[in-house]
């Protein structure tokens, strides 16, 4: 079934970006609105619903944070994410060393977090009820935690020796966070060689029982999130 996947011939997406698209996120409340972030710093919001009611249609862009916007990211946008509980807010992070919290209705930043190094990744927990922390991976070996309630970024997690390329909260346990860095290593101490190259992406399965990682060695690995064991599934 996976090998037979192909592009939908009846649904297209309006082209707004003038360069590569690095990140996408579909809001989890209705599954109707999608964010995209580009290497040109531009952010676009799309409506995925078929308003024309025709068999073939194009998903239209509702608005964009373009190059003329006063608060547009100066460099490449690496991650966009909807606030998990409603569409009134979304977040974006960029190579310009910032994480921005956006008000969807006004398209203005409600808050901006500044970092000393390049921001590679950020993530909000999809299930958290006791905290409003955004995990941020940067060129620094320390994982930063930004608190939406206090506006503080004073929380720091240590353990890596080099830059943190990917972060992901567990969809099963609200205080469990997975991080990945350069030089093949994951957050599992026993996983000495996760990949033969950089680990530049990771995400949990929907049930939180496994963690999927991708690397520059053109491989994917599936890990038991409780034990850290490689399931040895061949992709």
PDB file of C-alpha atoms in Angstrom:
ATOM      1  CA  UNK A   1       0.000   0.000   0.000  1.00  0.00           C
ATOM      2  CA  UNK A   2       2.833   2.373   0.793  1.00  0.00           C
ATOM      3  CA  UNK A   3       4.560   1.689  -2.515  1.00  0.00           C
ATOM      4  CA  UNK A   4       1.342   2.457  -4.415  1.00  0.00           C
ATOM      5  CA  UNK A   5       0.945   5.944  -2.920  1.00  0.00           C
ATOM      6  CA  UNK A   6       0.755   8.731  -5.486  1.00  0.00           C
ATOM      7  CA  UNK A   7      -0.187  12.396  -5.689  1.00  0.00           C
ATOM      8  CA  UNK A   8      -3.896  13.244  -5.679  1.00  0.00           C
ATOM      9  CA  UNK A   9      -4.752  14.234  -9.252  1.00  0.00           C
ATOM     10  CA  UNK A  10      -7.893  16.116  -8.187  1.00  0.00           C
ATOM     11  CA  UNK A  11      -6.430  18.333  -5.482  1.00  0.00           C
ATOM     12  CA  UNK A  12      -3.768  20.974  -5.951  1.00  0.00           C
ATOM     13  CA  UNK A  13      -2.354  23.669  -3.669  1.00  0.00           C
ATOM     14  CA  UNK A  14      -1.978  27.279  -4.720  1.00  0.00           C
ATOM     15  CA  UNK A  15       1.668  28.177  -5.258  1.00  0.00           C
ATOM     16  CA  UNK A  16       2.746  31.132  -3.113  1.00  0.00           C
ATOM     17  CA  UNK A  17       6.305  30.341  -2.055  1.00  0.00           C
ATOM     18  CA  UNK A  18       9.056  31.500  -4.361  1.00  0.00           C
ATOM     19  CA  UNK A  19      11.549  28.924  -3.058  1.00  0.00           C
ATOM     20  CA  UNK A  20      11.720  25.607  -1.236  1.00  0.00           C
ATOM     21  CA  UNK A  21       9.160  24.621   1.423  1.00  0.00           C
ATOM     22  CA  UNK A  22      10.793  23.287   4.591  1.00  0.00           C
ATOM     23  CA  UNK A  23       7.886  22.590   6.925  1.00  0.00           C
ATOM     24  CA  UNK A  24       4.135  21.900   6.927  1.00  0.00           C
ATOM     25  CA  UNK A  25       1.553  21.499   9.674  1.00  0.00           C
ATOM     26  CA  UNK A  26      -2.185  20.737   9.482  1.00  0.00           C
ATOM     27  CA  UNK A  27      -4.172  21.897  12.499  1.00  0.00           C
ATOM     28  CA  UNK A  28      -5.482  18.976  14.582  1.00  0.00           C
ATOM     29  CA  UNK A  29      -8.849  20.475  15.563  1.00  0.00           C
ATOM     30  CA  UNK A  30     -10.688  20.342  12.207  1.00  0.00           C
ATOM     31  CA  UNK A  31      -7.925  19.179   9.886  1.00  0.00           C
ATOM     32  CA  UNK A  32      -8.904  22.026   7.583  1.00  0.00           C
ATOM     33  CA  UNK A  33      -6.105  24.598   7.747  1.00  0.00           C
ATOM     34  CA  UNK A  34      -2.457  24.052   6.796  1.00  0.00           C
ATOM     35  CA  UNK A  35       0.638  26.138   7.490  1.00  0.00           C
ATOM     36  CA  UNK A  36       3.770  26.122   5.362  1.00  0.00           C
ATOM     37  CA  UNK A  37       7.164  27.682   5.994  1.00  0.00           C
ATOM     38  CA  UNK A  38       9.718  28.368   3.288  1.00  0.00           C
ATOM     39  CA  UNK A  39      13.420  28.861   2.864  1.00  0.00           C
ATOM     40  CA  UNK A  40      12.585  32.453   1.870  1.00  0.00           C
ATOM     41  CA  UNK A  41      11.238  33.152   5.391  1.00  0.00           C
ATOM     42  CA  UNK A  42       7.627  33.296   4.163  1.00  0.00           C
ATOM     43  CA  UNK A  43       4.738  31.613   6.023  1.00  0.00           C
ATOM     44  CA  UNK A  44       1.482  30.744   4.232  1.00  0.00           C
ATOM     45  CA  UNK A  45      -1.878  29.544   5.599  1.00  0.00           C
ATOM     46  CA  UNK A  46      -4.076  27.416   3.323  1.00  0.00           C
ATOM     47  CA  UNK A  47      -7.724  26.337   3.492  1.00  0.00           C
ATOM     48  CA  UNK A  48      -7.836  22.646   2.490  1.00  0.00           C
ATOM     49  CA  UNK A  49     -11.614  22.434   2.222  1.00  0.00           C
ATOM     50  CA  UNK A  50     -13.205  22.034  -1.196  1.00  0.00           C
ATOM     51  CA  UNK A  51     -15.312  25.187  -1.250  1.00  0.00           C
ATOM     52  CA  UNK A  52     -16.016  24.874  -4.993  1.00  0.00           C
ATOM     53  CA  UNK A  53     -17.650  21.446  -4.569  1.00  0.00           C
ATOM     54  CA  UNK A  54     -16.074  20.451  -7.868  1.00  0.00           C
ATOM     55  CA  UNK A  55     -14.285  17.094  -8.306  1.00  0.00           C
ATOM     56  CA  UNK A  56     -11.032  18.883  -9.092  1.00  0.00           C
ATOM     57  CA  UNK A  57     -10.018  21.941  -7.085  1.00  0.00           C
ATOM     58  CA  UNK A  58      -7.126  24.010  -5.796  1.00  0.00           C
ATOM     59  CA  UNK A  59      -6.604  24.639  -2.072  1.00  0.00           C
ATOM     60  CA  UNK A  60      -6.414  28.405  -1.739  1.00  0.00           C
ATOM     61  CA  UNK A  61      -4.046  30.442   0.403  1.00  0.00           C
ATOM     62  CA  UNK A  62      -5.963  32.563   2.925  1.00  0.00           C
ATOM     63  CA  UNK A  63      -3.011  34.780   3.790  1.00  0.00           C
ATOM     64  CA  UNK A  64       0.750  34.865   4.009  1.00  0.00           C
ATOM     65  CA  UNK A  65       3.442  36.498   6.110  1.00  0.00           C
ATOM     66  CA  UNK A  66       5.374  37.692   3.073  1.00  0.00           C
ATOM     67  CA  UNK A  67       8.648  39.507   2.561  1.00  0.00           C
ATOM     68  CA  UNK A  68       6.912  42.879   2.943  1.00  0.00           C
ATOM     69  CA  UNK A  69       5.466  41.997   6.355  1.00  0.00           C
ATOM     70  CA  UNK A  70       7.247  43.924   9.145  1.00  0.00           C
ATOM     71  CA  UNK A  71       7.627  40.787  11.297  1.00  0.00           C
ATOM     72  CA  UNK A  72       8.580  38.283   8.594  1.00  0.00           C
ATOM     73  CA  UNK A  73      11.440  35.932   9.430  1.00  0.00           C
ATOM     74  CA  UNK A  74      14.696  37.226   7.996  1.00  0.00           C
ATOM     75  CA  UNK A  75      15.962  33.772   7.061  1.00  0.00           C
ATOM     76  CA  UNK A  76      14.692  30.265   6.382  1.00  0.00           C
ATOM     77  CA  UNK A  77      11.682  29.028   8.388  1.00  0.00           C
ATOM     78  CA  UNK A  78      12.514  25.563   9.725  1.00  0.00           C
ATOM     79  CA  UNK A  79       9.372  24.678  11.711  1.00  0.00           C
ATOM     80  CA  UNK A  80       5.750  25.820  11.833  1.00  0.00           C
ATOM     81  CA  UNK A  81       3.196  24.398  14.254  1.00  0.00           C
ATOM     82  CA  UNK A  82      -0.385  25.144  15.184  1.00  0.00           C
ATOM     83  CA  UNK A  83      -1.283  25.610  18.827  1.00  0.00           C
ATOM     84  CA  UNK A  84      -2.618  22.101  19.584  1.00  0.00           C
ATOM     85  CA  UNK A  85      -5.983  23.184  21.024  1.00  0.00           C
ATOM     86  CA  UNK A  86      -7.304  25.864  18.662  1.00  0.00           C
ATOM     87  CA  UNK A  87      -6.434  27.719  15.471  1.00  0.00           C
ATOM     88  CA  UNK A  88      -6.167  31.139  17.070  1.00  0.00           C
ATOM     89  CA  UNK A  89      -2.412  30.790  17.470  1.00  0.00           C
ATOM     90  CA  UNK A  90       0.518  29.242  15.646  1.00  0.00           C
ATOM     91  CA  UNK A  91       4.292  29.197  16.071  1.00  0.00           C
ATOM     92  CA  UNK A  92       7.286  29.449  13.760  1.00  0.00           C
ATOM     93  CA  UNK A  93      11.054  29.204  14.190  1.00  0.00           C
ATOM     94  CA  UNK A  94      13.835  30.199  11.873  1.00  0.00           C
ATOM     95  CA  UNK A  95      17.518  30.379  11.074  1.00  0.00           C
ATOM     96  CA  UNK A  96      17.227  34.041  12.139  1.00  0.00           C
ATOM     97  CA  UNK A  97      17.542  32.750  15.745  1.00  0.00           C
ATOM     98  CA  UNK A  98      13.945  33.441  16.735  1.00  0.00           C
ATOM     99  CA  UNK A  99      10.804  31.573  17.765  1.00  0.00           C
ATOM    100  CA  UNK A 100       7.638  33.578  17.096  1.00  0.00           C
ATOM    101  CA  UNK A 101       4.189  33.099  18.621  1.00  0.00           C
ATOM    102  CA  UNK A 102       1.593  34.398  16.148  1.00  0.00           C
ATOM    103  CA  UNK A 103      -1.974  35.595  16.630  1.00  0.00           C
ATOM    104  CA  UNK A 104      -3.763  34.025  13.656  1.00  0.00           C
ATOM    105  CA  UNK A 105      -6.468  36.684  13.478  1.00  0.00           C
ATOM    106  CA  UNK A 106      -4.176  39.730  13.424  1.00  0.00           C
ATOM    107  CA  UNK A 107      -1.068  38.118  11.887  1.00  0.00           C
ATOM    108  CA  UNK A 108       0.993  39.867  14.538  1.00  0.00           C
ATOM    109  CA  UNK A 109       3.506  38.205  16.871  1.00  0.00           C
ATOM    110  CA  UNK A 110       2.122  37.878  20.388  1.00  0.00           C
ATOM    111  CA  UNK A 111       5.619  37.020  21.622  1.00  0.00           C
ATOM    112  CA  UNK A 112       9.126  36.540  20.219  1.00  0.00           C
ATOM    113  CA  UNK A 113      11.857  34.425  21.808  1.00  0.00           C
ATOM    114  CA  UNK A 114      15.457  35.200  20.831  1.00  0.00           C
ATOM    115  CA  UNK A 115      18.323  32.697  20.926  1.00  0.00           C
ATOM    116  CA  UNK A 116      22.092  32.919  20.602  1.00  0.00           C
ATOM    117  CA  UNK A 117      22.307  30.354  17.828  1.00  0.00           C
ATOM    118  CA  UNK A 118      20.420  29.121  14.774  1.00  0.00           C
ATOM    119  CA  UNK A 119      17.045  27.519  15.583  1.00  0.00           C
ATOM    120  CA  UNK A 120      16.629  24.105  13.928  1.00  0.00           C
ATOM    121  CA  UNK A 121      13.412  22.796  15.428  1.00  0.00           C
ATOM    122  CA  UNK A 122      10.667  23.426  17.976  1.00  0.00           C
ATOM    123  CA  UNK A 123       7.651  21.501  19.227  1.00  0.00           C
ATOM    124  CA  UNK A 124       4.644  21.929  21.543  1.00  0.00           C
ATOM    125  CA  UNK A 125       3.133  18.957  23.337  1.00  0.00           C
ATOM    126  CA  UNK A 126      -0.132  17.796  21.720  1.00  0.00           C
ATOM    127  CA  UNK A 127      -1.520  16.520  25.042  1.00  0.00           C
ATOM    128  CA  UNK A 128      -0.070  18.701  27.817  1.00  0.00           C
ATOM    129  CA  UNK A 129      -2.550  20.034  30.385  1.00  0.00           C
ATOM    130  CA  UNK A 130      -0.110  20.949  33.183  1.00  0.00           C
ATOM    131  CA  UNK A 131       2.446  22.938  31.198  1.00  0.00           C
ATOM    132  CA  UNK A 132       2.709  25.252  28.171  1.00  0.00           C
ATOM    133  CA  UNK A 133       6.331  24.537  27.267  1.00  0.00           C
ATOM    134  CA  UNK A 134       7.781  24.763  23.771  1.00  0.00           C
ATOM    135  CA  UNK A 135      10.925  22.690  23.300  1.00  0.00           C
ATOM    136  CA  UNK A 136      13.503  24.344  21.044  1.00  0.00           C
ATOM    137  CA  UNK A 137      16.562  22.799  19.399  1.00  0.00           C
ATOM    138  CA  UNK A 138      19.323  25.217  18.409  1.00  0.00           C
ATOM    139  CA  UNK A 139      23.001  25.336  17.526  1.00  0.00           C
ATOM    140  CA  UNK A 140      23.634  25.231  21.267  1.00  0.00           C
ATOM    141  CA  UNK A 141      23.937  21.740  22.826  1.00  0.00           C
ATOM    142  CA  UNK A 142      21.329  22.772  25.415  1.00  0.00           C
ATOM    143  CA  UNK A 143      17.643  22.154  24.731  1.00  0.00           C
ATOM    144  CA  UNK A 144      15.684  25.300  25.554  1.00  0.00           C
ATOM    145  CA  UNK A 145      12.182  25.256  27.033  1.00  0.00           C
ATOM    146  CA  UNK A 146      10.068  28.367  26.431  1.00  0.00           C
ATOM    147  CA  UNK A 147       7.083  28.857  28.727  1.00  0.00           C
ATOM    148  CA  UNK A 148       4.087  30.453  27.003  1.00  0.00           C
ATOM    149  CA  UNK A 149       2.503  31.377  30.338  1.00  0.00           C
ATOM    150  CA  UNK A 150       5.439  33.345  31.716  1.00  0.00           C
ATOM    151  CA  UNK A 151       7.175  34.333  28.486  1.00  0.00           C
ATOM    152  CA  UNK A 152      10.412  32.960  29.934  1.00  0.00           C
ATOM    153  CA  UNK A 153      12.994  30.805  28.174  1.00  0.00           C
ATOM    154  CA  UNK A 154      15.031  30.097  31.301  1.00  0.00           C
ATOM    155  CA  UNK A 155      14.415  26.335  31.331  1.00  0.00           C
ATOM    156  CA  UNK A 156      17.395  24.424  29.946  1.00  0.00           C
ATOM    157  CA  UNK A 157      17.936  20.680  29.417  1.00  0.00           C
ATOM    158  CA  UNK A 158      21.518  19.440  29.202  1.00  0.00           C
ATOM    159  CA  UNK A 159      22.820  16.156  27.861  1.00  0.00           C
ATOM    160  CA  UNK A 160      23.945  16.823  24.300  1.00  0.00           C
ATOM    161  CA  UNK A 161      27.458  17.800  23.329  1.00  0.00           C
ATOM    162  CA  UNK A 162      26.629  19.400  20.010  1.00  0.00           C
ATOM    163  CA  UNK A 163      23.743  21.142  18.234  1.00  0.00           C
ATOM    164  CA  UNK A 164      20.202  19.820  18.683  1.00  0.00           C
ATOM    165  CA  UNK A 165      18.590  19.231  15.296  1.00  0.00           C
ATOM    166  CA  UNK A 166      15.182  17.809  16.248  1.00  0.00           C
ATOM    167  CA  UNK A 167      12.820  17.771  19.243  1.00  0.00           C
ATOM    168  CA  UNK A 168       9.488  16.022  19.802  1.00  0.00           C
ATOM    169  CA  UNK A 169       7.151  15.702  22.794  1.00  0.00           C
ATOM    170  CA  UNK A 170       5.564  12.321  23.453  1.00  0.00           C
ATOM    171  CA  UNK A 171       1.849  12.051  22.578  1.00  0.00           C
ATOM    172  CA  UNK A 172       1.515   9.631  25.497  1.00  0.00           C
ATOM    173  CA  UNK A 173       3.322  11.285  28.423  1.00  0.00           C
ATOM    174  CA  UNK A 174       3.212  15.079  28.645  1.00  0.00           C
ATOM    175  CA  UNK A 175       6.599  15.449  30.351  1.00  0.00           C
ATOM    176  CA  UNK A 176       8.546  13.095  28.050  1.00  0.00           C
ATOM    177  CA  UNK A 177      10.635  14.797  25.364  1.00  0.00           C
ATOM    178  CA  UNK A 178      12.766  13.190  22.656  1.00  0.00           C
ATOM    179  CA  UNK A 179      15.723  15.064  21.161  1.00  0.00           C
ATOM    180  CA  UNK A 180      18.279  14.257  18.494  1.00  0.00           C
ATOM    181  CA  UNK A 181      21.611  15.782  17.636  1.00  0.00           C
ATOM    182  CA  UNK A 182      24.431  15.542  15.160  1.00  0.00           C
ATOM    183  CA  UNK A 183      26.934  12.693  15.209  1.00  0.00           C
ATOM    184  CA  UNK A 184      24.438   9.848  15.083  1.00  0.00           C
ATOM    185  CA  UNK A 185      23.111  10.008  18.617  1.00  0.00           C
ATOM    186  CA  UNK A 186      19.612   9.948  20.050  1.00  0.00           C
ATOM    187  CA  UNK A 187      18.371  10.536  23.560  1.00  0.00           C
ATOM    188  CA  UNK A 188      18.735   6.803  24.262  1.00  0.00           C
ATOM    189  CA  UNK A 189      22.054   6.194  26.081  1.00  0.00           C
ATOM    190  CA  UNK A 190      22.286   2.664  24.707  1.00  0.00           C
ATOM    191  CA  UNK A 191      21.802   3.756  21.110  1.00  0.00           C
ATOM    192  CA  UNK A 192      25.429   4.502  20.327  1.00  0.00           C
ATOM    193  CA  UNK A 193      24.850   4.457  16.594  1.00  0.00           C
ATOM    194  CA  UNK A 194      21.354   5.519  15.666  1.00  0.00           C
ATOM    195  CA  UNK A 195      22.384   6.525  12.146  1.00  0.00           C
ATOM    196  CA  UNK A 196      25.536   6.624  10.066  1.00  0.00           C
ATOM    197  CA  UNK A 197      25.227  10.370   9.737  1.00  0.00           C
ATOM    198  CA  UNK A 198      23.233  13.259  11.145  1.00  0.00           C
ATOM    199  CA  UNK A 199      19.913  12.582  12.883  1.00  0.00           C
ATOM    200  CA  UNK A 200      17.921  15.479  11.461  1.00  0.00           C
ATOM    201  CA  UNK A 201      14.344  14.446  12.114  1.00  0.00           C
ATOM    202  CA  UNK A 202      12.243  12.482  14.591  1.00  0.00           C
ATOM    203  CA  UNK A 203       8.608  12.008  15.584  1.00  0.00           C
ATOM    204  CA  UNK A 204       6.524   9.737  17.776  1.00  0.00           C
ATOM    205  CA  UNK A 205       3.918   7.342  16.464  1.00  0.00           C
ATOM    206  CA  UNK A 206       0.378   8.429  17.385  1.00  0.00           C
ATOM    207  CA  UNK A 207       0.206   6.003  20.327  1.00  0.00           C
ATOM    208  CA  UNK A 208       3.560   7.204  21.703  1.00  0.00           C
ATOM    209  CA  UNK A 209       4.941   3.678  21.902  1.00  0.00           C
ATOM    210  CA  UNK A 210       7.556   4.120  19.190  1.00  0.00           C
ATOM    211  CA  UNK A 211       9.829   6.836  17.875  1.00  0.00           C
ATOM    212  CA  UNK A 212      10.694   7.197  14.187  1.00  0.00           C
ATOM    213  CA  UNK A 213      13.954   8.885  13.194  1.00  0.00           C
ATOM    214  CA  UNK A 214      15.450   9.912   9.860  1.00  0.00           C
ATOM    215  CA  UNK A 215      19.076  10.660   9.059  1.00  0.00           C
ATOM    216  CA  UNK A 216      21.372  11.875   6.339  1.00  0.00           C
ATOM    217  CA  UNK A 217      22.352   8.228   5.760  1.00  0.00           C
ATOM    218  CA  UNK A 218      19.054   7.866   3.818  1.00  0.00           C
ATOM    219  CA  UNK A 219      17.653   5.578   6.501  1.00  0.00           C
ATOM    220  CA  UNK A 220      14.695   5.535   8.886  1.00  0.00           C
ATOM    221  CA  UNK A 221      14.801   3.777  12.245  1.00  0.00           C
ATOM    222  CA  UNK A 222      11.902   2.738  14.483  1.00  0.00           C
ATOM    223  CA  UNK A 223      12.644   2.696  18.231  1.00  0.00           C
ATOM    224  CA  UNK A 224      10.795   1.383  21.260  1.00  0.00           C
ATOM    225  CA  UNK A 225      10.232   4.624  23.174  1.00  0.00           C
ATOM    226  CA  UNK A 226      10.263   2.903  26.585  1.00  0.00           C
ATOM    227  CA  UNK A 227      13.375   0.758  26.256  1.00  0.00           C
ATOM    228  CA  UNK A 228      15.311   2.548  23.527  1.00  0.00           C
ATOM    229  CA  UNK A 229      15.616  -0.660  21.515  1.00  0.00           C
ATOM    230  CA  UNK A 230      15.878  -0.544  17.744  1.00  0.00           C
ATOM    231  CA  UNK A 231      12.925  -2.577  16.435  1.00  0.00           C
ATOM    232  CA  UNK A 232      15.049  -3.483  13.383  1.00  0.00           C
ATOM    233  CA  UNK A 233      12.203  -2.708  10.995  1.00  0.00           C
ATOM    234  CA  UNK A 234      13.635  -2.418   7.504  1.00  0.00           C
ATOM    235  CA  UNK A 235      12.586   0.713   5.579  1.00  0.00           C
TER     236      UNK A 235
END
